[in-house]
Coordinates of C-alpha atoms in Angstrom, one line a residue:
M1 CA -55.4 -11.4 -115.4
R2 CA -53.6 -11.3 -112.0
T3 CA -51.9 -14.6 -112.8
M4 CA -50.7 -13.3 -116.2
M5 CA -49.2 -10.2 -114.5
I6 CA -47.5 -12.3 -111.9
I7 CA -45.9 -14.5 -114.6
A8 CA -44.9 -11.4 -116.6
A9 CA -43.4 -9.8 -113.6
C10 CA -41.5 -12.9 -112.7
L11 CA -40.2 -13.2 -116.3
F12 CA -39.1 -9.6 -116.3
S13 CA -37.3 -10.1 -113.0
G14 CA -35.7 -13.3 -114.2
M15 CA -34.4 -11.5 -117.3
L16 CA -32.4 -9.2 -115.1
F17 CA -30.4 -12.2 -113.8
A18 CA -30.0 -14.0 -117.0
Q19 CA -26.5 -14.8 -118.2
E20 CA -25.7 -12.1 -120.8
S21 CA -22.5 -11.5 -122.7
N22 CA -23.7 -8.2 -124.2
V23 CA -23.7 -6.0 -121.2
D24 CA -22.0 -2.8 -120.1
Y25 CA -21.5 -1.6 -116.5
F26 CA -20.8 1.9 -115.4
K27 CA -20.2 3.3 -111.9
K28 CA -22.5 6.2 -111.0
G29 CA -21.7 7.4 -107.4
D30 CA -22.7 4.5 -105.1
L31 CA -24.7 2.8 -107.9
V32 CA -23.6 0.6 -110.8
K33 CA -25.6 1.0 -114.0
G34 CA -26.1 -2.1 -116.1
I35 CA -27.1 -1.9 -119.8
F36 CA -28.0 -5.3 -121.4
Y37 CA -28.2 -5.6 -125.2
Y38 CA -29.9 -7.9 -127.7
D39 CA -27.7 -9.6 -130.2
N40 CA -28.8 -7.0 -132.8
G41 CA -27.2 -4.2 -130.6
V42 CA -30.5 -2.8 -129.4
I43 CA -30.8 -2.2 -125.6
Q44 CA -32.8 -5.0 -124.0
Q45 CA -32.9 -3.4 -120.5
E46 CA -31.1 -1.0 -118.3
G47 CA -31.1 -0.2 -114.6
T48 CA -29.0 0.2 -111.5
Y49 CA -27.6 -1.9 -108.7
K50 CA -26.7 -0.8 -105.2
D51 CA -24.5 -3.1 -103.1
G52 CA -25.1 -5.9 -105.6
K53 CA -28.9 -5.6 -105.4
L54 CA -31.3 -4.2 -108.0
H55 CA -32.1 -0.6 -107.0
G56 CA -34.0 2.1 -108.7
Q57 CA -35.7 2.2 -112.0
W58 CA -35.3 -0.6 -114.6
I59 CA -36.6 -0.3 -118.1
A60 CA -37.1 -3.1 -120.6
Y61 CA -37.3 -2.7 -124.4
D62 CA -38.4 -5.0 -127.2
R63 CA -36.0 -6.0 -130.0
D64 CA -37.0 -2.9 -132.0
G65 CA -36.1 -0.6 -129.1
K66 CA -39.7 0.2 -128.0
K67 CA -40.2 0.4 -124.3
N68 CA -42.3 -2.4 -123.0
A69 CA -41.8 -2.3 -119.2
V70 CA -40.7 0.0 -116.4
A71 CA -40.0 -1.4 -112.9
Y72 CA -38.7 -0.1 -109.6
Y73 CA -36.6 -1.8 -107.0
H74 CA -35.4 -0.8 -103.5
E75 CA -32.4 -2.7 -102.3
G76 CA -33.4 -5.8 -104.2
Q77 CA -37.2 -5.7 -103.5
K78 CA -39.9 -4.9 -106.0
T79 CA -41.6 -1.6 -105.0
G80 CA -43.9 1.0 -106.3
K81 CA -45.7 1.1 -109.7
W82 CA -44.5 -1.2 -112.5
F83 CA -45.8 -0.6 -116.0
F84 CA -46.1 -3.1 -118.8
W85 CA -47.1 -2.0 -122.3
Q86 CA -49.0 -4.8 -124.2
E87 CA -50.4 -4.2 -127.7
N88 CA -53.5 -1.9 -127.0
K89 CA -53.2 -1.7 -123.2
L90 CA -51.1 -0.6 -120.3
V91 CA -50.9 -2.7 -117.2
E92 CA -50.0 -1.1 -113.9
V93 CA -48.8 -3.4 -111.1
D94 CA -48.4 -1.9 -107.7
Y95 CA -45.9 -3.5 -105.4
D96 CA -45.8 -3.2 -101.6
Y97 CA -42.8 -4.8 -99.9
N98 CA -42.1 -7.2 -102.8
K99 CA -45.8 -8.3 -103.0
I100 CA -48.4 -7.4 -105.6
A101 CA -50.9 -5.0 -104.0
Q102 CA -53.0 -4.1 -107.0
V103 CA -53.2 -4.7 -110.8
T104 CA -54.9 -2.1 -113.0
T105 CA -55.3 -2.5 -116.8
Y106 CA -56.0 0.6 -119.0
K107 CA -57.3 0.1 -122.5
N108 CA -55.9 2.3 -125.3
E109 CA -59.0 4.5 -125.2
S110 CA -58.5 5.4 -121.5
I111 CA -54.8 6.3 -121.8
Y112 CA -54.3 10.0 -122.1
A113 CA -50.7 10.6 -121.1
I114 CA -47.8 8.3 -120.2
E115 CA -44.6 9.7 -118.7
E116 CA -41.6 8.8 -120.9

C-alpha cells in the first residue's frame, strides 16, 4: 500500500509539471494561481505558485470534474496532509519535510465527513 501511495503521489506531482497548452495563470498578491484543463474543458488541477515554486493547496479532478486529490506544498516541498479519493476509500498521506511520514486508508464505512 505504501508503495502504491508513493507512486500516486509522484504521478500527481509529475502532472503539475507536465507540458500543458490548456492552462490559465492569474496573479493573486505574491502568488500566481494556475488552472490546468483537460481537453474537454473540465479543470484537471488548480493551485498556486510562489517565486516559481509550488506553494499552498493543489486540487486535482478527474475528467468528469470530481475531486480526486488534495495536496499541499510549502515553497516547493510536499507538506502536511494529502488526500486521495479512490473508489470506496480515502487515502491520507502525511508529509513531513518532503518525505512520507504516515499513510492512512479509510474505507467508505469509516468516513463520516470530508471537508470540501
